[in-house]
């Protein structure tokens, strides 16, 4: 047998290597467009979002001296005149250059009335001529809030370049006047509750989707082809309708004067309309409806690949049909069920439009708040931090899920 | 051969299109709120403005100062020139330097407009109110104000408010006896905010929350709610186009303005001013209320509006009598905090 490790060197080996390289290059070039697309449309924006949750340079860009002084401050001692002077000068400059709105907005995230504190001080200092004898006295005379430790903690937090402020807020925590991390006041502790709500709704929807989708998938994969095709179209039909239309249709069906309540009352099941929409029931019903195709499709794919002979063999060997179904058929559907459930769960976590339309005020999920902070209040740092929390919680769950189900068994199509 | 020529021709055409896209001046792009409102604007402002020879197109958006900030970030042209913004977006964007500071001489001077419509970066376009709406076919005894909104004994049934804290805290305080003029003084204190939430507590289980302006008239029409807060223009539109018999209580209503701004990144500054000037003229503005029941901002426009139409408009003196302007500075400062508070309140039983 020839020794393969000592191939004749020279032309042949070089040619081989070159051919190999060319092949690899071609493969890479074929993948390149998709890779670039993913990089530009997916990896970079997500990376940018994650960055915003911890990087905080807005204040430092406008108030460089004050930010540097605040970052160097030990957060324990009384802020000295040098610190007041750096801030006072920076406020005056930024008020003159009309850049003061940015630090005002940033401090407002951490301080009650932080915006009017900064803007008001800016308006006053703009009129100030020359250097005052004491910047400390000047600032305190303008607004006593400059004497409070919380103000300086907030400024030091915002001085950058890194901050944990947004991630703390997104987990209902904050720094108090002693720079200790404490819980936020109960009326502002919201996000962990919303995160729990998001997971609960997604979980409920996933369970319902599997329970409702399984018989449909079974029917489709075992029916004669013509019937199966028709059923498949029925499954996919709502899929081609706009999400908004489907959600709005549920409002028509489920509202107090809607068809469902009319029927219930006509049948004397209930004496007065029951609340089916603009609450959790409405959210779960509408989301289950919207997401059902995503669980049915992978289940059909798996079920079609299960040979019917196994079940027949089990029954002919004496198993009760129900037992045969549970012990022989069901385990073989796990890859499809697991894939469908995973797909639905992860999609449900990010749902925004449907809960907004058919939910009540206490049914909004995390995506609603991310959208609120991104567009309406433009608090991008907090939006990013909430995104990070949702992303990490989802990944954690995915790892646990992969452990339990075994990712090798999940089959997505 | 034929194929080759076709290929060459298409390459040339493609290159020509590309060059054209780069070289040609972009038409003036005016962005507004879509729907029935933008249709009205099209008829009253956009089409007549184009008829003067201007090269403009219109687009729509759903608001959000974050959207505008991402448009002007980087300082390069983003495709939008003139945008109609809500008053908060006007103030935040102006402070952050996102808009052109207006040269008022180019658009008729400050004196031509209502004082509330004049600011550094924006010129008011419409005035509209959050009013108390109800169905006259179902309620014979008209509610007198927000206090009745909270009276579930007198008006049994559900009521709808806009989701979120904004407008609802004001409504709750007015219902609780605070004079409209003092609402923001009261809200500036923690006790005032507590008082508002406490008042909302009394009807919490009867509340339905609306999210888009189209919903309240639908809720009234389907009988889902008996009373609702609603934009006055939506009630008028439902009465006129859907032949509804909805009523408005203007007492204690909250008004606000939308304004035109010019984005700092515009390459079409002169045309943008020409458009603002056109849309600010009394004779042009006077045509808008015919199409949709919003008040307009040019002082001269009121005299040109059909007197029969005036009582439907926010700018009619008797409708303005007990109305309060929504405070932007209050909401800019407190919206994050109070949104958190509103949502924890909503989740608590």
XYZ file of C-alpha atoms in Angstrom:
762
model
C 0.000 0.000 0.000
C 1.391 3.373 -0.973
C 2.244 5.745 1.822
C -0.241 8.564 1.437
C 1.694 10.985 3.561
C 4.518 11.094 1.112
C 2.690 11.967 -2.060
C 5.031 12.873 -4.877
C 5.726 16.525 -4.446
C 6.169 18.861 -7.360
C 3.553 19.596 -9.998
C 0.870 17.132 -9.025
C 0.654 18.209 -5.403
C 0.702 21.854 -6.356
C -2.035 21.375 -8.911
C -4.117 19.497 -6.440
C -3.733 22.236 -3.868
C -4.492 24.921 -6.398
C -7.626 23.147 -7.572
C -8.716 22.733 -4.005
C -8.151 26.400 -3.293
C -10.053 27.442 -6.386
C -12.961 25.236 -5.415
C -13.054 26.711 -1.954
C -12.856 30.228 -3.299
C -15.777 29.586 -5.650
C -17.803 28.190 -2.792
C -17.010 31.199 -0.678
C -17.944 33.580 -3.452
C -21.268 31.833 -3.872
C -21.983 32.208 -0.183
C -20.634 35.747 -0.027
C -23.817 37.609 -1.080
C -25.908 35.921 1.597
C -23.133 36.330 4.131
C -22.809 40.025 3.358
C -26.560 40.462 3.450
C -26.770 38.825 6.865
C -23.858 40.876 8.094
C -25.354 44.179 6.952
C -28.999 43.536 7.759
C -28.680 41.386 10.856
C -25.339 41.186 12.625
C -24.378 44.857 12.404
C -27.736 46.305 13.556
C -27.963 43.837 16.421
C -24.383 44.561 17.377
C -25.114 48.264 17.281
C -28.164 47.736 19.468
C -26.230 45.694 22.032
C -23.567 48.392 22.064
C -26.079 51.112 22.895
C -27.175 49.299 26.046
C -23.786 49.733 27.719
C -21.995 52.519 25.851
C -22.982 55.989 26.936
C -21.115 58.872 25.343
C -23.924 61.384 24.782
C -23.095 63.472 27.833
C -19.335 63.227 27.389
C -19.606 64.536 23.822
C -21.340 67.729 24.917
C -19.847 68.167 28.381
C -16.309 66.735 28.028
C -14.824 68.437 31.089
C -17.745 67.742 33.400
C -17.892 64.105 32.256
C -14.182 63.620 32.851
C -14.395 65.232 36.278
C -17.488 63.228 37.232
C -15.919 59.980 36.069
C -12.865 60.708 38.206
C -15.016 61.552 41.242
C -15.032 58.774 43.885
C -18.846 58.882 44.250
C -18.480 59.059 48.047
C -17.022 62.455 48.956
C -18.835 65.751 48.600
C -18.365 67.060 45.043
C -15.763 69.825 45.200
C -15.549 73.230 43.583
C -13.501 71.861 40.677
C -16.335 69.534 39.758
C -18.917 72.320 40.012
C -16.709 74.585 37.911
C -16.226 71.994 35.168
C -19.964 71.402 35.021
C -20.887 75.079 35.185
C -18.565 75.988 32.325
C -19.745 73.071 30.204
C -23.402 73.920 30.822
C -22.785 77.518 29.843
C -20.948 76.563 26.650
C -23.528 73.979 25.618
C -26.398 76.386 26.276
C -24.716 78.904 23.992
C -24.094 76.315 21.287
C -27.595 74.856 21.590
C -26.304 71.352 22.266
C -27.602 71.223 25.842
C -30.739 69.236 24.968
C -28.821 65.975 24.696
C -27.351 65.895 28.223
C -30.675 67.244 29.514
C -32.484 64.286 27.982
C -29.917 61.818 29.249
C -30.023 63.090 32.849
C -33.813 63.131 32.745
C -33.759 59.339 32.367
C -32.186 59.035 35.796
C -33.504 62.091 37.643
C -37.010 63.344 38.232
C -37.231 66.761 36.586
C -33.667 66.317 35.314
C -34.539 67.946 32.035
C -35.838 71.176 33.469
C -32.936 71.193 35.941
C -30.393 71.176 33.108
C -32.288 73.410 30.671
C -33.218 75.931 33.387
C -29.634 76.114 34.622
C -28.465 76.477 31.026
C -30.797 79.405 30.391
C -29.576 81.139 33.545
C -25.855 80.520 32.994
C -26.048 81.782 29.424
C -26.701 85.262 30.870
C -23.760 84.964 33.249
C -20.758 87.177 32.438
C -17.228 86.105 33.369
C -16.249 83.604 36.036
C -18.268 83.598 39.267
C -16.381 83.537 42.566
C -17.884 80.153 43.401
C -19.451 77.902 40.769
C -20.862 75.809 43.574
C -22.777 78.745 45.022
C -23.932 79.821 41.554
C -25.305 76.414 40.635
C -26.941 75.858 44.027
C -28.571 79.275 43.863
C -29.944 78.385 40.452
C -31.326 75.042 41.578
C -30.781 73.361 44.957
C -30.966 69.969 43.207
C -27.286 70.466 42.253
C -26.491 69.970 45.928
C -28.080 66.535 46.030
C -25.932 63.454 45.841
C -28.407 61.707 43.496
C -27.785 64.374 40.877
C -24.055 63.712 40.929
C -24.465 59.938 40.965
C -26.653 60.277 37.878
C -24.064 62.480 36.194
C -21.244 60.069 37.044
C -23.372 57.201 35.690
C -23.865 59.090 32.464
C -20.253 60.226 32.133
C -19.385 57.160 30.088
C -17.864 55.639 28.151
C -19.484 52.576 29.766
C -22.604 52.512 31.913
C -24.721 49.910 33.632
C -27.582 52.374 34.036
C -29.753 51.025 31.207
C -29.255 47.372 32.047
C -30.050 48.092 35.695
C -33.222 49.953 34.700
C -34.254 47.092 32.427
C -34.001 44.730 35.398
C -35.852 47.083 37.783
C -32.702 48.124 39.642
C -31.074 51.494 40.287
C -28.246 53.144 42.192
C -29.215 55.085 45.288
C -27.491 58.130 46.764
C -24.840 55.891 48.363
C -24.087 54.310 44.971
C -25.547 50.987 46.167
C -27.643 48.958 43.773
C -31.219 48.768 45.062
C -34.666 47.914 43.708
C -36.570 50.611 41.895
C -39.670 51.952 43.679
C -42.622 49.566 43.215
C -44.588 51.941 40.978
C -41.675 51.957 38.545
C -40.659 48.274 38.795
C -42.108 47.125 35.537
C -39.766 45.316 33.228
C -39.187 41.998 35.026
C -42.937 41.703 35.350
C -43.334 42.409 31.637
C -40.613 39.888 30.835
C -42.448 37.263 32.892
C -45.694 38.187 31.135
C -43.986 37.892 27.746
C -42.757 34.385 28.537
C -46.082 33.324 30.047
C -48.110 34.462 27.031
C -45.612 32.905 24.618
C -45.651 29.634 26.549
C -49.465 29.495 26.659
C -49.668 30.225 22.943
C -47.068 27.554 22.183
C -48.909 24.883 24.186
C -52.219 25.764 22.518
C -50.608 25.758 19.076
C -49.167 22.283 19.623
C -52.424 20.907 21.026
C -54.507 22.385 18.215
C -51.969 21.843 15.469
C -51.160 18.215 16.155
C -54.520 16.714 15.054
C -54.549 18.957 11.979
C -51.036 17.889 11.003
C -51.981 14.253 11.587
C -55.058 14.615 9.411
C -53.164 16.346 6.609
C -50.324 13.846 6.550
C -52.610 10.813 6.578
C -55.459 11.975 4.322
C -55.617 11.121 0.614
C -53.619 13.596 -1.425
C -56.547 15.648 -2.777
C -58.060 16.145 0.653
C -54.628 16.805 2.132
C -53.944 19.541 -0.399
C -57.246 21.204 0.319
C -56.577 21.049 4.064
C -53.124 22.462 3.539
C -54.563 25.397 1.628
C -57.013 25.992 4.458
C -54.111 26.015 6.902
C -52.098 28.413 4.783
C -54.907 30.705 3.686
C -54.933 32.878 6.820
C -51.165 32.949 6.515
C -51.472 35.017 3.362
C -53.750 37.560 5.006
C -52.236 40.603 6.653
C -51.544 40.337 10.342
C -53.505 43.539 10.975
C -56.577 42.235 9.192
C -56.524 38.974 11.109
C -56.174 40.757 14.426
C -58.954 43.185 13.554
C -61.184 40.288 12.515
C -60.882 38.851 16.009
C -62.106 42.159 17.421
C -65.252 41.862 15.306
C -65.814 38.278 16.437
C -65.014 38.615 20.114
C -66.248 42.068 21.116
C -69.156 42.486 23.524
C -71.648 42.893 20.688
C -69.767 40.389 18.543
C -70.832 37.097 17.047
C -69.393 34.850 19.748
C -71.076 36.730 22.566
C -74.361 36.890 20.616
C -74.323 33.127 20.151
C -73.437 32.469 23.784
C -76.355 34.613 24.892
C -78.757 33.142 22.347
C -77.900 29.687 23.688
C -78.390 31.002 27.245
C -74.870 29.973 28.158
C -74.309 33.460 29.533
C -76.814 36.123 30.490
C -74.622 39.085 29.612
C -71.613 39.573 27.318
C -68.376 38.156 28.696
C -65.124 39.962 28.064
C -63.261 38.085 25.355
C -61.206 40.811 23.737
C -58.921 43.621 24.966
C -57.690 41.239 27.635
C -55.406 38.216 27.933
C -57.989 35.898 26.355
C -58.049 37.996 23.205
C -54.249 38.096 22.993
C -53.898 34.328 23.382
C -56.679 33.537 20.908
C -55.413 35.909 18.226
C -51.753 34.963 18.620
C -52.544 31.240 18.550
C -54.463 31.755 15.343
C -51.701 33.772 13.746
C -48.935 31.348 14.725
C -50.675 28.000 14.083
C -49.253 27.463 10.570
C -45.719 27.650 11.969
C -46.293 24.648 14.185
C -48.387 22.680 11.696
C -45.899 22.769 8.803
C -42.898 21.122 10.530
C -45.227 18.557 12.122
C -46.627 17.594 8.724
C -43.107 17.236 7.333
C -42.150 14.877 10.158
C -45.384 12.892 10.151
C -45.192 12.307 6.411
C -41.805 10.676 6.864
C -43.083 8.198 9.481
C -43.801 4.858 7.762
C -47.336 3.645 8.605
C -45.976 0.115 8.803
C -44.519 0.694 12.289
C -47.916 1.430 13.755
C -49.470 -1.511 11.946
C -46.713 -3.788 13.144
C -47.254 -2.715 16.737
C -50.995 -3.314 16.493
C -50.557 -6.671 14.795
C -48.209 -7.653 17.609
C -51.062 -7.112 20.003
C -50.774 -3.518 21.191
C -53.977 -1.607 21.783
C -54.259 1.102 19.066
C -54.060 3.831 21.695
C -50.982 2.314 23.267
C -49.392 1.808 19.876
C -50.084 5.441 19.034
C -48.592 6.750 22.248
C -45.580 4.440 22.380
C -44.730 3.984 18.719
C -46.126 6.919 16.717
C -45.863 9.800 19.149
C -42.127 9.498 19.910
C -41.402 9.629 16.185
C -43.212 12.980 15.855
C -41.009 14.652 18.470
C -38.604 16.284 15.999
C -41.474 18.039 14.219
C -43.328 18.979 17.390
C -40.146 20.262 19.000
C -39.248 22.319 15.953
C -42.746 23.778 15.611
C -42.956 24.602 19.298
C -39.554 26.278 19.260
C -40.450 28.300 16.188
C -43.757 29.477 17.651
C -42.306 30.249 21.050
C -39.473 32.379 19.719
C -41.746 34.218 17.292
C -44.292 34.823 20.035
C -41.650 36.388 22.285
C -41.208 39.248 19.853
C -44.895 39.848 19.179
C -45.963 43.439 19.174
C -48.804 44.260 16.780
C -51.288 41.611 17.894
C -51.115 42.275 21.650
C -51.241 46.003 20.935
C -54.462 45.591 18.947
C -56.387 42.967 20.883
C -54.843 43.247 24.335
C -55.629 45.455 27.282
C -53.247 47.849 28.990
C -51.831 45.021 31.105
C -51.227 42.616 28.213
C -48.423 44.459 26.446
C -45.289 42.425 25.992
C -41.662 43.487 26.046
C -41.594 44.315 22.327
C -44.230 47.006 22.947
C -41.913 48.785 25.371
C -38.916 48.392 23.077
C -40.943 50.041 20.314
C -42.132 52.760 22.694
C -38.605 53.645 23.785
C -37.265 53.449 20.234
C -39.763 55.681 18.478
C -41.907 57.658 20.916
C -39.663 58.592 23.785
C -36.402 58.015 21.870
C -34.681 56.504 24.906
C -32.531 54.249 22.730
C -30.301 53.078 25.566
C -33.209 51.598 27.492
C -34.713 50.119 24.324
C -31.365 48.434 23.673
C -31.092 47.163 27.238
C -34.594 45.676 27.084
C -33.594 44.041 23.798
C -30.497 42.594 25.446
C -32.583 41.227 28.318
C -35.064 39.625 25.910
C -32.282 38.233 23.730
C -30.326 36.736 26.616
C -33.416 35.276 28.273
C -34.391 33.714 24.947
C -30.918 32.273 24.400
C -30.835 30.876 27.907
C -34.164 29.205 27.322
C -32.977 27.882 23.998
C -29.979 26.232 25.652
C -32.195 24.618 28.288
C -34.615 23.493 25.587
C -31.790 22.062 23.492
C -30.589 20.114 26.529
C -34.036 18.662 27.193
C -35.114 17.885 23.640
C -31.694 17.407 22.080
C -31.093 19.753 19.195
C -30.069 16.940 16.852
C -33.660 15.771 16.949
C -35.265 19.047 16.000
C -36.288 19.081 12.376
C -37.459 22.383 10.973
C -38.901 21.303 7.670
C -26.289 39.631 -32.510
C -29.763 40.773 -31.717
C -29.349 39.542 -28.186
C -26.075 41.366 -27.805
C -27.662 44.615 -28.934
C -30.505 44.157 -26.530
C -28.026 43.589 -23.745
C -26.026 46.660 -24.667
C -29.190 48.730 -24.860
C -30.375 47.584 -21.483
C -26.992 48.299 -19.920
C -27.081 51.774 -21.382
C -30.623 52.331 -20.219
C -29.726 51.085 -16.750
C -26.707 53.361 -16.576
C -28.820 56.251 -17.779
C -31.452 55.631 -15.120
C -28.785 55.395 -12.464
C -27.118 58.596 -13.563
C -30.529 60.248 -13.720
C -31.316 59.165 -10.183
C -28.062 60.611 -8.943
C -28.101 63.836 -10.895
C -31.765 64.818 -10.997
C -33.004 66.925 -8.138
C -35.188 65.041 -5.758
C -38.762 66.380 -5.668
C -39.786 68.145 -2.495
C -41.039 65.406 -0.162
C -43.745 66.361 2.283
C -44.609 63.849 5.007
C -47.903 63.822 6.875
C -50.138 61.488 8.884
C -51.882 59.506 6.146
C -55.526 58.458 6.114
C -58.482 60.768 5.686
C -56.427 63.682 6.962
C -53.735 63.406 4.313
C -56.434 62.956 1.660
C -57.866 66.278 2.751
C -54.424 67.861 2.681
C -53.866 66.479 -0.796
C -56.978 68.203 -2.084
C -56.387 71.477 -0.247
C -52.594 71.896 -0.241
C -50.625 69.325 -2.212
C -52.458 69.258 -5.537
C -52.961 73.052 -5.751
C -49.294 73.528 -4.796
C -48.240 71.186 -7.583
C -50.506 73.128 -9.935
C -48.290 76.169 -9.314
C -45.513 74.245 -11.037
C -43.820 72.834 -7.949
C -42.201 69.423 -8.112
C -43.372 67.685 -4.951
C -44.516 64.299 -3.672
C -46.140 63.359 -0.394
C -45.510 60.441 1.934
C -46.934 59.423 5.284
C -45.534 58.361 8.620
C -46.767 57.270 12.065
C -44.847 59.708 14.213
C -42.091 59.197 16.764
C -39.198 61.561 17.361
C -36.884 58.544 17.237
C -37.775 58.117 13.569
C -36.802 61.703 12.782
C -33.624 61.476 14.796
C -32.483 58.475 12.796
C -33.377 60.379 9.608
C -31.149 63.360 10.352
C -28.386 61.444 12.100
C -25.259 61.532 9.983
C -26.301 64.797 8.400
C -26.957 63.471 4.893
C -30.189 63.800 2.958
C -32.617 61.083 3.978
C -35.333 61.719 1.421
C -37.677 63.817 3.568
C -37.916 67.597 3.536
C -41.055 68.831 5.248
C -42.698 66.769 7.992
C -45.836 67.341 9.965
C -44.991 66.631 13.608
C -46.833 66.597 16.917
C -45.969 69.310 19.381
C -43.642 67.143 21.486
C -41.687 66.091 18.445
C -41.455 69.746 17.496
C -39.973 70.747 20.827
C -37.546 67.835 21.289
C -36.355 67.964 17.692
C -35.881 71.722 17.800
C -33.811 71.544 20.979
C -31.696 68.775 19.497
C -31.136 70.756 16.315
C -32.955 68.378 13.977
C -34.946 71.069 12.166
C -34.230 74.250 10.268
C -34.836 77.342 12.381
C -37.566 79.126 10.487
C -37.161 82.452 8.783
C -40.679 83.718 9.481
C -40.462 86.491 6.894
C -40.526 83.824 4.204
C -43.849 82.399 5.376
C -45.900 85.485 6.056
C -44.478 86.658 9.385
C -45.258 85.572 12.927
C -48.200 87.935 13.249
C -50.168 86.083 10.606
C -50.532 83.033 12.836
C -52.140 82.178 16.165
C -49.573 82.671 18.960
C -49.664 78.949 19.831
C -48.708 78.106 16.241
C -45.480 80.105 16.303
C -42.203 78.591 17.468
C -38.529 78.611 16.485
C -38.583 75.549 14.263
C -42.194 74.914 13.366
C -45.298 76.576 12.043
C -48.603 75.216 13.323
C -50.750 73.496 10.742
C -53.838 72.306 12.604
C -55.432 72.555 16.021
C -57.319 69.522 17.315
C -58.881 68.399 20.546
C -59.292 65.337 22.674
C -62.989 65.560 23.459
C -65.579 63.452 25.223
C -67.515 61.580 22.544
C -70.806 59.695 22.825
C -73.582 58.285 20.668
C -76.633 60.589 20.677
C -78.829 57.689 19.543
C -78.022 55.785 22.711
C -77.547 58.592 25.237
C -80.331 61.170 25.339
C -78.989 63.030 28.334
C -75.700 64.499 27.118
C -72.744 64.196 29.520
C -71.715 67.602 30.835
C -68.002 66.900 31.175
C -65.354 64.487 32.351
C -66.981 64.119 35.779
C -69.838 62.329 34.022
C -67.298 60.126 32.256
C -66.415 58.701 35.679
C -70.059 58.421 36.812
C -70.878 54.779 36.168
C -74.223 55.053 37.928
C -75.471 57.773 35.593
C -73.913 56.268 32.454
C -73.574 52.515 32.951
C -71.352 50.633 30.524
C -67.748 50.643 29.435
C -65.745 53.693 28.468
C -62.610 54.026 26.368
C -59.450 56.063 26.897
C -56.217 56.272 24.958
C -53.670 53.708 26.139
C -50.871 55.283 28.132
C -50.738 58.063 30.702
C -50.864 61.052 28.359
C -54.273 62.846 28.267
C -55.735 60.421 30.814
C -54.109 61.946 33.875
C -55.390 65.359 32.790
C -58.877 63.965 32.202
C -58.897 62.251 35.603
C -57.914 65.447 37.413
C -60.490 67.560 35.587
C -63.100 64.945 36.485
C -61.931 65.133 40.082
C -62.646 68.846 40.194
C -59.359 70.456 39.184
C -59.885 73.484 36.945
C -58.518 72.780 33.440
C -56.107 75.689 33.744
C -54.548 74.207 36.910
C -54.152 70.638 35.701
C -50.398 70.749 35.043
C -49.726 72.607 38.273
C -51.417 69.717 40.059
C -49.667 67.047 37.980
C -46.265 68.572 38.752
C -46.627 67.274 42.310
C -46.457 63.616 43.347
C -49.731 64.062 45.183
C -51.367 65.262 41.981
C -50.203 62.209 40.044
C -51.429 59.943 42.863
C -54.763 61.736 42.797
C -55.119 61.154 39.049
C -54.374 57.450 39.306
C -56.748 57.142 42.234
C -59.494 58.686 40.148
C -58.750 56.307 37.279
C -58.959 53.441 39.784
C -62.646 54.167 40.297
C -63.510 53.117 36.733
C -60.589 50.779 36.062
C -62.728 47.702 35.492
C -64.964 49.588 33.050
C -62.137 50.858 30.881
C -61.184 49.789 27.381
C -57.997 51.240 25.900
C -57.765 52.511 22.366
C -54.493 52.735 20.496
C -55.261 54.320 17.142
C -57.483 57.309 16.459
C -59.799 55.232 14.285
C -60.836 52.982 17.171
C -63.006 55.217 19.397
C -65.686 55.861 16.739
C -65.728 52.117 16.011
C -66.200 51.373 19.702
C -69.100 53.836 19.863
C -70.633 52.452 16.694
C -70.478 48.815 17.800
C -71.768 49.686 21.269
C -68.575 48.382 22.891
C -68.384 51.575 24.947
C -70.852 54.332 25.848
C -68.345 57.144 26.356
C -64.879 57.682 24.994
C -62.079 60.171 24.688
C -61.619 60.829 21.003
C -60.119 63.259 18.500
C -62.835 65.711 17.527
C -62.108 65.226 13.808
C -62.886 61.517 13.995
C -66.338 62.149 15.450
C -67.098 64.673 12.736
C -65.865 62.277 10.033
C -68.035 59.444 11.398
C -71.080 61.725 11.421
C -70.472 62.979 7.906
C -69.297 59.881 6.060
C -70.890 57.038 8.053
C -74.071 58.980 8.873
C -73.613 58.466 12.592
C -75.231 60.599 15.235
C -72.291 61.053 17.580
C -72.052 63.965 19.985
C -69.100 65.936 21.354
C -68.714 67.526 24.761
C -66.106 70.268 24.380
C -66.101 71.177 28.068
C -62.672 70.411 29.564
C -61.292 69.140 26.293
C -57.540 69.020 25.691
C -56.129 70.651 22.615
C -52.836 70.462 20.829
C -51.272 71.525 17.548
C -49.450 69.744 14.791
C -46.748 71.715 13.049
C -44.772 71.687 9.832
C -41.026 71.425 10.261
C -38.200 71.390 7.730
C -35.583 68.735 8.368
C -32.073 70.102 8.706
C -30.815 67.712 6.017
C -33.086 69.027 3.277
C -31.531 69.811 -0.114
C -34.760 71.626 -1.098
C -34.858 74.492 1.366
C -36.347 77.096 -0.975
C -39.139 74.824 -2.158
C -39.776 73.800 1.436
C -40.318 77.438 2.385
C -42.486 77.924 -0.680
C -44.658 75.036 0.464
C -44.944 76.286 4.056
C -45.876 79.697 2.754
C -48.534 78.167 0.485
C -49.931 75.970 3.265
C -49.918 78.908 5.673
C -51.949 81.329 3.579
C -55.381 82.154 4.979
C -57.218 81.505 1.721
C -55.668 78.023 1.407
C -56.120 77.068 5.061
C -59.748 78.147 5.005
C -60.550 75.240 2.673
C -59.276 72.533 5.037
C -62.133 72.542 7.613
C -64.597 71.735 4.833
C -62.844 68.428 4.385
C -61.957 67.621 7.991
C -62.953 69.237 11.282
C -59.628 70.596 12.448
C -58.913 74.199 13.300
C -56.355 76.084 11.240
C -53.672 78.455 12.370
C -53.703 81.525 10.146
C -55.571 84.282 11.952
C -57.158 85.411 8.705
C -58.560 81.985 7.870
C -61.419 82.025 10.393
C -63.171 84.869 8.596
C -63.125 82.883 5.348
C -64.591 79.690 6.802
C -68.288 78.947 6.301
C -69.980 80.173 9.551
C -72.124 77.037 9.623
C -68.974 74.972 9.897
C -67.356 76.975 12.715
C -69.152 75.316 15.685
C -67.570 71.987 14.696
C -64.043 73.376 14.914
C -61.649 73.474 17.875
C -60.855 77.102 17.145
C -64.461 78.273 17.669
C -64.394 80.554 20.745
C -67.119 78.665 22.620
C -65.280 75.378 22.081
C -62.014 76.895 23.283
C -63.639 78.415 26.366
C -62.877 75.661 28.874
C -60.173 73.773 26.975
C -56.576 73.315 28.080
C -53.502 72.970 25.872
C -51.620 69.698 26.401
C -48.316 70.627 28.003
C -45.381 69.389 25.966
C -42.751 70.338 28.487
C -44.570 68.339 31.156
C -44.854 65.256 28.988
C -41.351 65.403 27.554
C -39.999 65.492 31.063
C -42.266 62.813 32.502
C -43.368 60.483 29.737
C -40.906 57.645 30.537
C -41.574 57.774 34.241
C -45.354 58.000 33.920
C -45.493 55.334 31.218
C -43.778 52.969 33.646
C -46.157 54.023 36.359
C -49.193 53.658 34.079
C -48.208 50.142 33.108
C -47.546 48.999 36.671
C -50.878 50.541 37.592
C -52.598 48.679 34.743
C -51.034 45.368 35.781
C -51.996 45.701 39.455
C -55.404 44.410 40.405
